[in-house]
Tab-separated table of N, CA and C in Angstrom:
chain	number	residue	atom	x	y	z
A	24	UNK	N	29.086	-9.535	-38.263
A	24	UNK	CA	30.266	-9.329	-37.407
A	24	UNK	C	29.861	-8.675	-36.082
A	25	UNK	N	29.064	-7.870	-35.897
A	25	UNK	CA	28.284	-6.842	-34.911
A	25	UNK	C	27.955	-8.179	-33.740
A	26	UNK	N	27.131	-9.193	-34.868
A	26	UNK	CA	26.661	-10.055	-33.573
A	26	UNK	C	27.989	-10.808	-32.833
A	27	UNK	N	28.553	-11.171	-33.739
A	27	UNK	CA	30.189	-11.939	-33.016
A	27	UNK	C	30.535	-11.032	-32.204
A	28	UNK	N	30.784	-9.691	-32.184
A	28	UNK	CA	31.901	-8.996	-31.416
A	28	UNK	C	30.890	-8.956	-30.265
A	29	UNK	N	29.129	-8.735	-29.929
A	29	UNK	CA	28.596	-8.696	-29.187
A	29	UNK	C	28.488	-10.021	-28.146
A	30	UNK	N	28.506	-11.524	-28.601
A	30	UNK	CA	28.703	-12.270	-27.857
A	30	UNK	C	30.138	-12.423	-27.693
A	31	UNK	N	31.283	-12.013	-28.219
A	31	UNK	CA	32.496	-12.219	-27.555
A	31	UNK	C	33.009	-11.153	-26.026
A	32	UNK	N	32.071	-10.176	-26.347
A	32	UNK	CA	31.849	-9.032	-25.247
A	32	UNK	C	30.941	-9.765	-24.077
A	33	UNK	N	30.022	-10.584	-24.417
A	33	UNK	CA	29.251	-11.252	-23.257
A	33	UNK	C	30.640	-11.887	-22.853
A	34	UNK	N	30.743	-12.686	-23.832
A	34	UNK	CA	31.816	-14.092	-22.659
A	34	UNK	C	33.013	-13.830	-22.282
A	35	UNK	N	33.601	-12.380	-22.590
A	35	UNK	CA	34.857	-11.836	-21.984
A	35	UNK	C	33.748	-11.547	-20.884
A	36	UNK	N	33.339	-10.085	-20.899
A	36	UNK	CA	32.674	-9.757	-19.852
A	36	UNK	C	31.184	-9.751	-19.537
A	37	UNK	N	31.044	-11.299	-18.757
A	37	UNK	CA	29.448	-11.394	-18.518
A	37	UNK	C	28.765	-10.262	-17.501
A	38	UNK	N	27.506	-10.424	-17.575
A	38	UNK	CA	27.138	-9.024	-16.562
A	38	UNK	C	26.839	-9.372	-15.386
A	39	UNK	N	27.111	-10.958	-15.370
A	39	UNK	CA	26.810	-11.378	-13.577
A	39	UNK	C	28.155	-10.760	-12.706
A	40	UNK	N	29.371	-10.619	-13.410
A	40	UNK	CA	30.326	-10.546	-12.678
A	40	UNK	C	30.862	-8.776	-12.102
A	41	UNK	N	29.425	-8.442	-12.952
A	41	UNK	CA	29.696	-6.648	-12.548
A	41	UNK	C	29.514	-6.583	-11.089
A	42	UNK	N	28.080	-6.978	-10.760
A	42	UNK	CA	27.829	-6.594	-9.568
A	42	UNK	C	28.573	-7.305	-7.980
A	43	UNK	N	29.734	-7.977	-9.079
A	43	UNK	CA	30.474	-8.983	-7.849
A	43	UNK	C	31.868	-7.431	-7.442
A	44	UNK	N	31.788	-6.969	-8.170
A	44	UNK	CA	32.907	-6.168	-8.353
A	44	UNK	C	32.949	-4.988	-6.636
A	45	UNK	N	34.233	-4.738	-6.837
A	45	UNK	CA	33.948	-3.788	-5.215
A	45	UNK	C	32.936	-2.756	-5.691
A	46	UNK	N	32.668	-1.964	-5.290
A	46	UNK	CA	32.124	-1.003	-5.660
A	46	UNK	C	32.531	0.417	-4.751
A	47	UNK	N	32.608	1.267	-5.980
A	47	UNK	CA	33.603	2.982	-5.229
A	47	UNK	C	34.111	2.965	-4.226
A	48	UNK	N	33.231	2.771	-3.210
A	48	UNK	CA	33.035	3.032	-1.695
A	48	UNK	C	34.259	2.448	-1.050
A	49	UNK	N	34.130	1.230	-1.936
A	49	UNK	CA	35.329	0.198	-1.072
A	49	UNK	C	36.285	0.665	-1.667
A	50	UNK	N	36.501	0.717	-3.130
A	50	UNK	CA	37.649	1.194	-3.251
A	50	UNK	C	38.449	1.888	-3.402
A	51	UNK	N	37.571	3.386	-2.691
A	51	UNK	CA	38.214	4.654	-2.581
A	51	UNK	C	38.597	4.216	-0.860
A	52	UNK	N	37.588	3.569	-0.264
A	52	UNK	CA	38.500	3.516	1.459
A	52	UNK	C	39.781	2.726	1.253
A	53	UNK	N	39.928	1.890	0.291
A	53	UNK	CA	41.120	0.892	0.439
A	53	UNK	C	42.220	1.312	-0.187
A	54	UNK	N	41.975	2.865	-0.909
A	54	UNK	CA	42.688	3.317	-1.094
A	54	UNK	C	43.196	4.956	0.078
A	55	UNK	N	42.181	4.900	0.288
A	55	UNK	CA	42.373	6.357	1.242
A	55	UNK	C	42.878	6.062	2.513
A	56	UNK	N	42.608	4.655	3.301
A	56	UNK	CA	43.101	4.619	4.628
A	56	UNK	C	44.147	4.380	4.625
A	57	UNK	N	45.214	3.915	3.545
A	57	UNK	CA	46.600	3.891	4.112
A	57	UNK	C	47.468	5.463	3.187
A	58	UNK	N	46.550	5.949	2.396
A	58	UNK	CA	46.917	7.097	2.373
A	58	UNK	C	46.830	8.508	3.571
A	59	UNK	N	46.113	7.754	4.036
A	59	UNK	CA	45.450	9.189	5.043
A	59	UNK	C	46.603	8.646	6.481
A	60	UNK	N	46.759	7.292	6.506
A	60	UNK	CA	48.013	6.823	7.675
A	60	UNK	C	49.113	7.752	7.267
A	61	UNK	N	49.596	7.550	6.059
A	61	UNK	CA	51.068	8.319	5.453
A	61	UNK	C	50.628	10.064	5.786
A	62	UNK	N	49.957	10.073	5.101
A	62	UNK	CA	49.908	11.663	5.543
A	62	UNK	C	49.973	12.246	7.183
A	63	UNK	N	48.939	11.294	7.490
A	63	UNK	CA	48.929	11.560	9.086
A	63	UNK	C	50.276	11.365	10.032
A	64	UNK	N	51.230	10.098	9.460
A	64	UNK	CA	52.227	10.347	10.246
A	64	UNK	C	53.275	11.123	9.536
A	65	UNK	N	53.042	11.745	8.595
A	65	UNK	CA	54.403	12.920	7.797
A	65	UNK	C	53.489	14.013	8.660
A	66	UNK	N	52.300	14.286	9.021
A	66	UNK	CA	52.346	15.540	9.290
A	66	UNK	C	52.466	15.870	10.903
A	67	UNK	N	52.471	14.989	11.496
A	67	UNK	CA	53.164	14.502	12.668
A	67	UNK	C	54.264	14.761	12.579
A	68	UNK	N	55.136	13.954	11.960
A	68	UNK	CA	56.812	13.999	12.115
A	68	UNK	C	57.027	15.793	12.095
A	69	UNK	N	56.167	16.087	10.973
A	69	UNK	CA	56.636	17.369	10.484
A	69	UNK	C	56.110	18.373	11.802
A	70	UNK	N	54.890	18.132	12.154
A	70	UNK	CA	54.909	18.991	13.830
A	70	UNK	C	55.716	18.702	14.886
A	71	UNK	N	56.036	17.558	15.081
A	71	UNK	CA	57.587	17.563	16.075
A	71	UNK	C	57.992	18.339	15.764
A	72	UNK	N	58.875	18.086	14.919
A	72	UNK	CA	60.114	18.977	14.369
A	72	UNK	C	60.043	20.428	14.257
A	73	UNK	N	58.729	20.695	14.097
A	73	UNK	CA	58.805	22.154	14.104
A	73	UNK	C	58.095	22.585	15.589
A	74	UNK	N	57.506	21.761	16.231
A	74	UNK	CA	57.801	22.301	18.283
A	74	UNK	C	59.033	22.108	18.521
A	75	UNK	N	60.271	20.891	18.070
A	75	UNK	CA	61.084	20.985	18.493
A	75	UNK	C	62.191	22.399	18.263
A	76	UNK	N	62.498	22.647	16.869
A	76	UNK	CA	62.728	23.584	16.775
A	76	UNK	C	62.183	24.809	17.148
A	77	UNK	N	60.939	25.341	17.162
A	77	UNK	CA	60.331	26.581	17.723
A	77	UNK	C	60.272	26.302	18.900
A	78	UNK	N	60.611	25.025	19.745
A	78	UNK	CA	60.763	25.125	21.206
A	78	UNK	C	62.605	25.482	21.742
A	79	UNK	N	63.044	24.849	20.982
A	79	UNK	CA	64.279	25.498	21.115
A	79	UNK	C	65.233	26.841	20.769
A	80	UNK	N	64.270	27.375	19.483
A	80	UNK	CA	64.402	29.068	19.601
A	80	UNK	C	64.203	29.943	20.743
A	81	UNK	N	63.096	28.893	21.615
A	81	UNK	CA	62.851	29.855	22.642
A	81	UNK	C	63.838	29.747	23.934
């Protein structure tokens, strides 16, 4: 049975198709650059708003 489950593990997942795969790099940037957009424009909005208001206290 060991050997069956070992070639059914090849032909689900062969090992040519690992190295096709993204790898970290890519898919921590493809995840971080439109996270780091969102953040960047909330923390924007959020500095307006607070020159606008601390400009108008004054």
């Amino acid at each position: 049975m060991t050997w069956l489950n070992s070639m059914g593990w090849q032909t689900v997942m062969p090992p040519d198709t690992i190295p096709t795969a993204p790898p970290p790099n890519l898919l921590w940037v493809g995840l971080g650059v439109p996270l780091i957009i969102v953040i960047v424009g909330i923390v924007t909005v959020l500095w307006l708003r607070w020159r606008e208001t601390s400009g108008g206290d004054r």
